[in-house]
XYZ file of C-alpha atoms in Angstrom:
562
model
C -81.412 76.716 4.675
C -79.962 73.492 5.333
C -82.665 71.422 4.194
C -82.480 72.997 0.657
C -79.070 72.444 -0.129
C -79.807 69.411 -1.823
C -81.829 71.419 -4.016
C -79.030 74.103 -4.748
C -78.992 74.929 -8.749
C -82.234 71.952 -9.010
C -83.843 75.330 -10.470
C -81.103 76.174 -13.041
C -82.416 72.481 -14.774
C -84.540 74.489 -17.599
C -81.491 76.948 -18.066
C -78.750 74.160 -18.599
C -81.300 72.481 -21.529
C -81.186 76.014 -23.120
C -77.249 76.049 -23.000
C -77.597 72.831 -23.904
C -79.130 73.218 -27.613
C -77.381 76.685 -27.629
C -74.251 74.496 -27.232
C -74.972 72.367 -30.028
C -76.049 75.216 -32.531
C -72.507 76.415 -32.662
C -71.194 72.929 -32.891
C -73.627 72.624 -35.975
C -72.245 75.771 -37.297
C -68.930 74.629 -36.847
C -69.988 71.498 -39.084
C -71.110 73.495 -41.895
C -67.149 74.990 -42.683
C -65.745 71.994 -44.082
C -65.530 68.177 -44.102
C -61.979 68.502 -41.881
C -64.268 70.657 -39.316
C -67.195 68.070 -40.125
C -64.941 65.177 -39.384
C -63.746 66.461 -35.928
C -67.642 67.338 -34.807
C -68.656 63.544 -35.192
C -66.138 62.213 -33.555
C -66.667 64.080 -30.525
C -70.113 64.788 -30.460
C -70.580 61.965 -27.883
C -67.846 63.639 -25.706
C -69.459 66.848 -25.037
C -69.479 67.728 -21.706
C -71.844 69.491 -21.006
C -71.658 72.950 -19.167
C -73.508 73.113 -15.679
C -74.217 76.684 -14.129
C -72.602 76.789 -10.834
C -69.925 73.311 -11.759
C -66.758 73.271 -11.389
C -67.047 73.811 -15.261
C -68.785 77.246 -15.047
C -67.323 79.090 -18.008
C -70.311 79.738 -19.696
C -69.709 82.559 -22.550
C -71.244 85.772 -21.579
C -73.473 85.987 -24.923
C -74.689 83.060 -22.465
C -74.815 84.095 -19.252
C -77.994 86.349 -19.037
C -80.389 84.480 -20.342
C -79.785 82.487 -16.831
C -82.756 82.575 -14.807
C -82.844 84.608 -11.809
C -82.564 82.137 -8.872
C -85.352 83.299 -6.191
C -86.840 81.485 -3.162
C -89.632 80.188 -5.726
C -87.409 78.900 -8.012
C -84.911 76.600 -6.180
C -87.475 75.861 -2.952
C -90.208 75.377 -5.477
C -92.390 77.590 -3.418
C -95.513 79.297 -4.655
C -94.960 82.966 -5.663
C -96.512 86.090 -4.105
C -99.070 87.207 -6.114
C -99.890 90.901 -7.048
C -102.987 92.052 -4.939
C -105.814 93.666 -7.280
C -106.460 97.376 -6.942
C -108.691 98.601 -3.937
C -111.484 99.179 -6.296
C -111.310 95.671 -7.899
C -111.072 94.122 -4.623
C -114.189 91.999 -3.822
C -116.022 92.768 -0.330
C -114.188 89.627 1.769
C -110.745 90.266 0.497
C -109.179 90.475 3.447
C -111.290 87.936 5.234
C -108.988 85.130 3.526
C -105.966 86.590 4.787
C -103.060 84.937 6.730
C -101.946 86.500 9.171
C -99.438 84.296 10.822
C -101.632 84.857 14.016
C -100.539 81.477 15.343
C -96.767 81.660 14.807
C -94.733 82.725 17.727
C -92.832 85.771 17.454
C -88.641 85.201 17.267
C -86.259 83.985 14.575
C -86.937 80.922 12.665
C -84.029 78.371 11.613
C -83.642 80.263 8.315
C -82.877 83.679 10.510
C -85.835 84.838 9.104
C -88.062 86.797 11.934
C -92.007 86.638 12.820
C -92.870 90.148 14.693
C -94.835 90.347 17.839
C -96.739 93.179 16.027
C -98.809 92.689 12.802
C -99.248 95.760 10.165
C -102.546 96.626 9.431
C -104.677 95.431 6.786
C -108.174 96.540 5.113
C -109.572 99.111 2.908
C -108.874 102.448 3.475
C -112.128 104.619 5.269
C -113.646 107.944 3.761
C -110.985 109.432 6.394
C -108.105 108.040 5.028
C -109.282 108.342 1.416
C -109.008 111.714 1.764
C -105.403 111.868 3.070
C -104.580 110.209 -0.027
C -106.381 112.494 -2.168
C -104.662 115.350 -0.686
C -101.160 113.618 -0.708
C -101.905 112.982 -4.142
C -103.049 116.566 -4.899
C -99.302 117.693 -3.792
C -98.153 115.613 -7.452
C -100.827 117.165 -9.563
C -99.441 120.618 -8.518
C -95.809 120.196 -8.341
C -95.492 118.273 -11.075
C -93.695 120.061 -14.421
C -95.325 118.823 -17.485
C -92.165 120.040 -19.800
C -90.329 117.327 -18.074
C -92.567 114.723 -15.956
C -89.976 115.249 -12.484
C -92.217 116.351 -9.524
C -90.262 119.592 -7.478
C -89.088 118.020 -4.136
C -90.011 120.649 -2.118
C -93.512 122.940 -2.617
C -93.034 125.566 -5.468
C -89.154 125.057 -5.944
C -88.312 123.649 -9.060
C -85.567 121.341 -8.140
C -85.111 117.140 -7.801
C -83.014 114.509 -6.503
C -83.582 110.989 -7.105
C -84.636 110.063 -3.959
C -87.560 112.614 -3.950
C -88.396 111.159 -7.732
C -88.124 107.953 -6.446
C -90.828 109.265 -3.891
C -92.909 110.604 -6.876
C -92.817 106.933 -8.819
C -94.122 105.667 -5.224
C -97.168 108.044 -5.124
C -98.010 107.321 -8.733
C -97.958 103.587 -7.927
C -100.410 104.014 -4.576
C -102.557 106.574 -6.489
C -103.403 104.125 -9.186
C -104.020 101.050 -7.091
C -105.823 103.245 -4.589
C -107.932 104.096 -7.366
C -107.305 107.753 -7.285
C -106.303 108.079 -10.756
C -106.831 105.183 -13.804
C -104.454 104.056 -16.170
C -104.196 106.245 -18.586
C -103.239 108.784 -16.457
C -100.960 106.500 -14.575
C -99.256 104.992 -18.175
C -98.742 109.250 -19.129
C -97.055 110.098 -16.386
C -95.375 107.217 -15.447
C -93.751 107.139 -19.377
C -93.089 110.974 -19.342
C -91.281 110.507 -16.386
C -89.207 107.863 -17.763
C -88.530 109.497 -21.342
C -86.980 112.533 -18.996
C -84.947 110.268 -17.197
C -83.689 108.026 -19.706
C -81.940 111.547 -21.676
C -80.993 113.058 -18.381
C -77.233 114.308 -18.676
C -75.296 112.316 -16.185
C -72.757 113.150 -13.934
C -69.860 112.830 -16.140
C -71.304 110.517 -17.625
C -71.314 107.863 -14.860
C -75.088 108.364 -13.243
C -77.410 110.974 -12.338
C -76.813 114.226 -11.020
C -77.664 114.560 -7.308
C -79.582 117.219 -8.454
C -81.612 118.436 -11.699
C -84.054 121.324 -12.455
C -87.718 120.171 -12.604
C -88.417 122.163 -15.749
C -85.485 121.570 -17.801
C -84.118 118.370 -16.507
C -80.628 120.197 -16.563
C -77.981 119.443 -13.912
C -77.878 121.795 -11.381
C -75.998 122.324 -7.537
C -77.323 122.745 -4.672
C -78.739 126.459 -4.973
C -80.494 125.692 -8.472
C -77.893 126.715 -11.132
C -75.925 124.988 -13.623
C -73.676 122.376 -12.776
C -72.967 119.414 -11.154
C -71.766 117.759 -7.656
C -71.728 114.451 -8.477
C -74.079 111.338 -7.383
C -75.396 109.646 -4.329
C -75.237 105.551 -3.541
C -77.925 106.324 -1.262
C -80.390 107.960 -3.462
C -79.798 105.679 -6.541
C -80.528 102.730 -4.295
C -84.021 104.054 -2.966
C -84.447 104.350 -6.838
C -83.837 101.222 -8.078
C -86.035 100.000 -5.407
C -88.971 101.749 -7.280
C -87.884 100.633 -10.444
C -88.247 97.068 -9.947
C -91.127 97.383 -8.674
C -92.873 99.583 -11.355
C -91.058 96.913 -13.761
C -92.305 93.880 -11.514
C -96.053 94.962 -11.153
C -96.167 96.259 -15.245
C -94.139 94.570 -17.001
C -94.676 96.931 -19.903
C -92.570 99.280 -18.570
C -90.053 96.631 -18.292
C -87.728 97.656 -21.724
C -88.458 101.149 -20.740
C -86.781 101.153 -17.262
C -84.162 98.921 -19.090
C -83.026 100.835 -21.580
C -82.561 103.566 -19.107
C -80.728 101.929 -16.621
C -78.260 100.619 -19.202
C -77.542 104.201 -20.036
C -75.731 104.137 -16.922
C -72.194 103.227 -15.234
C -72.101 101.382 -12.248
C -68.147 100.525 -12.096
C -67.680 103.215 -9.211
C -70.647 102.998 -7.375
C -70.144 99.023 -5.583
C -66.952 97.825 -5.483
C -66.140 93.676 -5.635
C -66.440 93.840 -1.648
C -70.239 95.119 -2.179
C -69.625 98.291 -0.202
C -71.845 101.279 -2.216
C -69.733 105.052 -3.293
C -70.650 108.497 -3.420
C -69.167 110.386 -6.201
C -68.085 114.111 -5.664
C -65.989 116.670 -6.896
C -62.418 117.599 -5.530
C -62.928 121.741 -5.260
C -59.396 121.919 -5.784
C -58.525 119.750 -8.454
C -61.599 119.274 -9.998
C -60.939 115.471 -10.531
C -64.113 113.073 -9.318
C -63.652 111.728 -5.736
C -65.692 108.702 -5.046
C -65.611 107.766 -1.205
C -68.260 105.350 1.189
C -71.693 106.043 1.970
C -74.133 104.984 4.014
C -74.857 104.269 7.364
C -76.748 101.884 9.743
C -80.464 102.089 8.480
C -80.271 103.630 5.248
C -77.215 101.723 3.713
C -78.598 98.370 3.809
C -82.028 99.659 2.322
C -80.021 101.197 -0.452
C -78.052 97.877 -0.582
C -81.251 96.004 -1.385
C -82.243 98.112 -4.199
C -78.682 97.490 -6.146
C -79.457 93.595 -5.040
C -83.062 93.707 -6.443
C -80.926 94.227 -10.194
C -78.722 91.595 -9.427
C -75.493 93.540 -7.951
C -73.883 92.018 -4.966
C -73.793 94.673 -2.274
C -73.262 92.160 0.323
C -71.078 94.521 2.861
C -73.442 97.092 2.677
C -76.054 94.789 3.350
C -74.373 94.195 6.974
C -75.188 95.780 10.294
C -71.307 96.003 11.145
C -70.095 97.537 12.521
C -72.984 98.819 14.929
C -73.388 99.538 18.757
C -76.381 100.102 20.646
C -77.331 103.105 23.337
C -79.881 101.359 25.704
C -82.819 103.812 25.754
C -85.671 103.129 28.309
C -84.726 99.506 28.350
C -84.331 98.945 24.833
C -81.334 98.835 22.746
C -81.677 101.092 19.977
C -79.034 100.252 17.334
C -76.466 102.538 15.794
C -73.688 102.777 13.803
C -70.459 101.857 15.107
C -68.175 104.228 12.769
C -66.524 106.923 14.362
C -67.961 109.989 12.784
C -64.816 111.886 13.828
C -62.377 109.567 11.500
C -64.993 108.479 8.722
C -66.806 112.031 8.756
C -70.387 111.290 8.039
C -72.605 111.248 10.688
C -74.944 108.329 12.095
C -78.495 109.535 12.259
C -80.793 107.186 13.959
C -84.309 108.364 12.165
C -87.310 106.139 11.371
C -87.762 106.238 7.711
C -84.885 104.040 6.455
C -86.892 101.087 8.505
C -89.852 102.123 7.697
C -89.163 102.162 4.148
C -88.119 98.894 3.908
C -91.051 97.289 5.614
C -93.940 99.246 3.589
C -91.540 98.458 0.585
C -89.733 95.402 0.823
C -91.487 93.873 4.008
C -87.915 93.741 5.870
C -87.366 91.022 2.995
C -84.304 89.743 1.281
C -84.390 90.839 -2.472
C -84.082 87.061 -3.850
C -87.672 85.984 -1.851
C -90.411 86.117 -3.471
C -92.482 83.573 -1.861
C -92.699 84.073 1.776
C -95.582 85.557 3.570
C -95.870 88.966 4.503
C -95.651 88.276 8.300
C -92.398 86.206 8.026
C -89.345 88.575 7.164
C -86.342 86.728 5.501
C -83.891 90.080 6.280
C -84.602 88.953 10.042
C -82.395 91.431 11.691
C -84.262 94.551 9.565
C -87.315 93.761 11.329
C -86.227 93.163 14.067
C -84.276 96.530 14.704
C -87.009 98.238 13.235
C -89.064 97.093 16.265
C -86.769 98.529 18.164
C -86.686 101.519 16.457
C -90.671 101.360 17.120
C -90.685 100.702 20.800
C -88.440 103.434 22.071
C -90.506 105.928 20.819
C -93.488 104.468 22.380
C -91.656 103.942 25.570
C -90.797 107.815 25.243
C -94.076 108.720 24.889
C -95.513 106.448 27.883
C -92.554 107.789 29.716
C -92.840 111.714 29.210
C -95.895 112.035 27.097
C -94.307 113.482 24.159
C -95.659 112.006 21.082
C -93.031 110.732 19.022
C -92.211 109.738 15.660
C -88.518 111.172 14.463
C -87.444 111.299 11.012
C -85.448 113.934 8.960
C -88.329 116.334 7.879
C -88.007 120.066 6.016
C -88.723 123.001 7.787
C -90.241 126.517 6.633
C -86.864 128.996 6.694
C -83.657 128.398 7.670
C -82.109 125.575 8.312
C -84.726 124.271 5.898
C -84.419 120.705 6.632
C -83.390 119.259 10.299
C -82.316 115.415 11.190
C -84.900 114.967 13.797
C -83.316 112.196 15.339
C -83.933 109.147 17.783
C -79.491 109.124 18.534
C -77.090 111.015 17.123
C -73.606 112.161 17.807
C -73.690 110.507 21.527
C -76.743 111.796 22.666
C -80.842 110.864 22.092
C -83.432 112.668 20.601
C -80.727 115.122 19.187
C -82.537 117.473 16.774
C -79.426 118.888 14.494
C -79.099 120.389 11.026
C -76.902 118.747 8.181
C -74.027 121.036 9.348
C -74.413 119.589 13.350
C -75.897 122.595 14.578
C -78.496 121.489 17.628
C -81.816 122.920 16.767
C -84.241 121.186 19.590
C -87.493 123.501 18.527
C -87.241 122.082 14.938
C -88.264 118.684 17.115
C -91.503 117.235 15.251
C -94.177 114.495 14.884
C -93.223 113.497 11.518
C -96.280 112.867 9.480
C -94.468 110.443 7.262
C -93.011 108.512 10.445
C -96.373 108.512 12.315
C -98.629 107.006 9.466
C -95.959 104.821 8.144
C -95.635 103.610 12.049
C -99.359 103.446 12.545
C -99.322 101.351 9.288
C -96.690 98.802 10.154
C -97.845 98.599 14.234
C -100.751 98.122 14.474
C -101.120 99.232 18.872
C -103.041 101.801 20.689
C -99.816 104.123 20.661
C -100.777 104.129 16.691
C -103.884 104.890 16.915
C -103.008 108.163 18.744
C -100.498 109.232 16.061
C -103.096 108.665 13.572
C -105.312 110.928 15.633
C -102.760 113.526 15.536
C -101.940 113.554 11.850
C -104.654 111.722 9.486
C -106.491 115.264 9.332
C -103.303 117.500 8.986
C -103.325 118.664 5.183
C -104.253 121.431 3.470
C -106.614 119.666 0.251
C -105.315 121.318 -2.121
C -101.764 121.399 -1.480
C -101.008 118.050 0.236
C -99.862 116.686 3.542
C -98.394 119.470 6.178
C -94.773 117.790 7.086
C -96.085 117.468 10.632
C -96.393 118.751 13.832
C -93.698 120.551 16.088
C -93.218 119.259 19.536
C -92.774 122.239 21.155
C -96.467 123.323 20.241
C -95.600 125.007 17.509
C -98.033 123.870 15.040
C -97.765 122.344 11.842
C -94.608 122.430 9.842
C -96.190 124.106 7.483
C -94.401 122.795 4.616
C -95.331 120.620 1.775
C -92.465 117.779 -0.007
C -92.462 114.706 -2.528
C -90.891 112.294 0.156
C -93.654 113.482 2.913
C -96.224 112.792 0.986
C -95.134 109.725 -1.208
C -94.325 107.718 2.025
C -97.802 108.562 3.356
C -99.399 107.601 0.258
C -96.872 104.116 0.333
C -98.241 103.924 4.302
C -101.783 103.610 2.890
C -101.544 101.736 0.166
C -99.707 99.082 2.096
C -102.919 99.061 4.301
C -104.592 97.429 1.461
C -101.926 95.692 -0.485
C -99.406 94.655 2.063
C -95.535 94.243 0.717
C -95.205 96.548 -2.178
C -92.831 95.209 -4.140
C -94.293 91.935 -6.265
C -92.633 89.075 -7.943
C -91.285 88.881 -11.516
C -93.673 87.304 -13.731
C -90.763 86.998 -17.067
C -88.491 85.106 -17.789
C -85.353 86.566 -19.170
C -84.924 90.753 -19.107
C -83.008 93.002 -21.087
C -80.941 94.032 -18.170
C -79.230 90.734 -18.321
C -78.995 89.711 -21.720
C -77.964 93.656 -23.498
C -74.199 93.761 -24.389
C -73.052 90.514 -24.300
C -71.396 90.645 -27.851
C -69.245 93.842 -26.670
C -67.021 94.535 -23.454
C -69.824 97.428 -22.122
C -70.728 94.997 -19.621
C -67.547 94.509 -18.228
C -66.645 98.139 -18.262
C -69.722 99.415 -16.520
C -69.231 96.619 -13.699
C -73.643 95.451 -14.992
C -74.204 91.808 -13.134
C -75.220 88.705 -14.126
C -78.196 87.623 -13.091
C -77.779 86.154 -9.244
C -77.715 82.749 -8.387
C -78.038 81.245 -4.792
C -74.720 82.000 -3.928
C -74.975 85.496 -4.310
C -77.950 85.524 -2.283
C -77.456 88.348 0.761
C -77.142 85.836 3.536
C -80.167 85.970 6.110
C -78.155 86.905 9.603
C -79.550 87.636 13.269
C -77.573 89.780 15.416
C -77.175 89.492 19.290
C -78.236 92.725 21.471
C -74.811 94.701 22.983
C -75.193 97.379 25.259
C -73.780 100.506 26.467
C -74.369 103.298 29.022
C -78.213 103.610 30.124
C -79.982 106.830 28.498
């Protein structure tokens, strides 16, 4: 970035006109009092100085402050902004004849630390075959979803939510109406249902959602479905927010909707000034509201980039330290670094967490919006995510097992497995949220293989497509995938399974989900400023190029050969 240094704030030149006549309005009220007050204001009105966002004089009055403009890669590079694609059915015939592709850049990181892959996703419409995946990972939403309340059930007939599996739901609604499946007034009524709900949801002590709520009441609710609450997850509001900016960024008429709701909300617990994200839980002794880390390596610094997308600063969450590697079949497959023995939480190594940020956020930092979709500005996300590719093609060219690990449900007890690529010392450890090592719960994750098959575009791929592109029932959705052992399908239908497949396929036709901002200032910013709310619920300004997440690399380490 060295080259645009010179540049640095060149963007904020329309803002500092606006402070400038806001600056002089209350110098003009100020003349109105009295001739003494009059007197004073001519004398000095040719030595105003006047304020410059990002000076050494920035002490810009919060009433102020949000009607900044957001500094992006656009803005202060003057580059051309990403435009929204059109939906599939608007699309004329040689749409993606006129693509780049970045065919003739070499693969490796660029001077900016931004990374070009050796692999390109794919790209074109979707065939008869794939159309109707999508229709039956769509069909999954038009069952499960309540229409007392707008939330989709996370899991089959069970009437129970977290935000992550909403978040999943917002993501299906999104591919099913640029795919075509559904129009817009369908999309508009469910899509403003579901935010009504969630705007009035009771939150967890009044800080943020539940971790989980009852799909027919919207009530709070624990773990087995009955009253209460168990406080919130970093993790899960992050994958949110990620699908709130961009429903707000692609319709912007949702835009004081999503607002509104998100300013119902207290963030001073959740990111701390150091920009590390916190769980909130409840002591079962004292009953008093514990708040502790969370996240690990993978799904941490995706949930990092959804608080950044609103303009918080999660900039040690954003990091890959502390992480290791275990050197699988040649490759070093990252992990996280933290002992799980001191910090207890474990460090999963799964696919998803990558994979959601490339169909999502095309392994981007949240402040570009101008790049193209084969160069990644969050350089070292795409770049372990390869990683996270190749050893489980290597496995499979190695032992023939097809492979594509994520967390997945299961039918019965343990009901949900982390089917994992490293875990607690040891690869492709298959273990249940307690630790318990459950190796026939060992799948081909349908969500992992099409969202792999959709990002990598090789012949290993093409085989996982083979294997999963038929596997749904029609009416009921996407089957969660297929066991190793030769099982047969997990015969079990979720929100996330099927809202990442139907993400896989629209980013077939779209590319990068997430789209630009097309406003100017947002409610977000500019709500509050006359009282101390803002303060007290730790909202941000709106980010500037020094609170940009920094683009890093990382070098490889090793440790003992798997």
């Amino acid at each position: 970035m060295d080259s645009d240094k010179q540049g640095k704030r060149g963007s904020a030149a329309q803002g500092i006109r606006a402070f400038g006549v806001a600056v002089l309005g209350v110098a003009i009220v100020s003349w109105a009092v009295g001739s003494a007050a009059r007197s004073i204001f001519l004398h000095q009105e040719e030595e105003i100085i006047p304020i410059i966002a990002g000076g050494e004089l920035d002490d810009i009055p919060a009433l102020m402050r949000g009607n900044l403009p957001t500094a992006t890669t656009s803005l202060v590079r003057g580059e051309k902004k990403r435009e929204k694609p059109p939906r599939m059915c608007e699309m004329p015939e040689d749409y993606f004849d006129h693509l780049d592709r970045g065919e003739d850049r070499a693969p490796g990181y660029t001077r900016r630390n931004e990374y070009i892959r050796k692999y390109r996703d794919r790209r074109g419409f979707l065939t008869e075959r794939e159309m109707r995946a999508a229709r039956a990972a769509w069909h999954y939403f038009e069952l499960f979803t309540q229409e007392s309340t707008g939330l989709a059930n996370a899991v089959g007939n069970y009437p129970s939510t977290t935000l992550w599996d909403t978040a999943s739901y917002v993501a299906a609604m999104v591919a099913a109406y640029e795919l075509c499946l559904i129009e817009k007034p369908e999309f508009d009524r469910r899509m403003m249902k579901l935010l009504t709900t969630m705007k009035r949801l009771d939150l967890f002590r009044g800080e943020l959602p539940n971790k989980v709520y009852h799909t027919k009441t919207g009530a709070k609710v624990d773990y087995t479905n009955k009253p209460g609450e168990i406080g919130f997850s970093a993790l899960d509001i992050g994958r949110f927010l990620v699908w709130m900016r961009i429903v707000k960024n692609r319709y912007p008429y949702f835009g004081n909707t999503i607002d509104s709701m998100l300013l119902k909300w207290d963030y001073s617990h959740v990111i701390d000034a150091e920009g590390l994200l916190y769980g909130g839980h409840i002591d079962k002794e004292t009953g008093k509201t514990l708040y502790s880390q969370e996240g690990r390596l993978g799904y941490e610094e995706y949930a990092a980039k959804g608080f950044a997308l609103w303009g918080f600063r999660p900039r040690l969450a954003h990091r890959a330290e502390p992480f290791l590697t275990a050197t699988m079949y040649g490759i070093a497959v990252p992990y996280d670094g933290r002992d799980p023995r001191v910090f207890h939480s474990q460090n999963y190594v799964v696919t998803e967490s990558y994979l959601q940020d490339g169909l999502e956020l095309g392994w981007d930092l949240p402040h570009d919006d101008s790049s193209p979709d084969y160069v990644h500005s969050d350089g070292w996300r795409a770049e372990f995510a390869d990683r996270i590719y190749e050893v489980q093609e290597a496995r499979w060219r190695q032992t023939g097992f097809m492979t594509a690990r994520s967390e997945h449900n299961v039918k019965g007890p343990p009901y949900f497995t982390y089917d994992t690529i490293f875990s607690d010392g040891y690869p492709w450890n298959t273990v249940t949220p307690r630790g318990d090592y459950v190796p026939d719960h060992a799948a081909v994750a349908s969500k992992a293989a099409l969202g792999m098959w959709a990002m990598w575009d090789t012949e290993y791929t093409d085989v996982l497509y083979e294997a999963i592109i038929d596997l749904y029932d029609p009416e009921k959705g996407m089957y969660e995938g297929l066991y190793e052992s030769g099982g047969g399908r997990v015969e079990i239908f979720t929100a996330n399974n099927n809202g990442v497949i139907l993400t896989a396929l629209l980013h077939k036709v779209q590319g990068t989900i997430l789209t630009p901002y097309t406003g100017e200032t947002e409610v977000w910013y500019t709500a509050f400023r006359d009282q101390d709310i803002r303060i007290k619920r730790n909202m941000p300004d709106p980010p500037q190029e020094e609170d940009w997440l920094p683009a890093l690399r990382h070098s490889i380490q090793q440790e003992a050969e798997f």
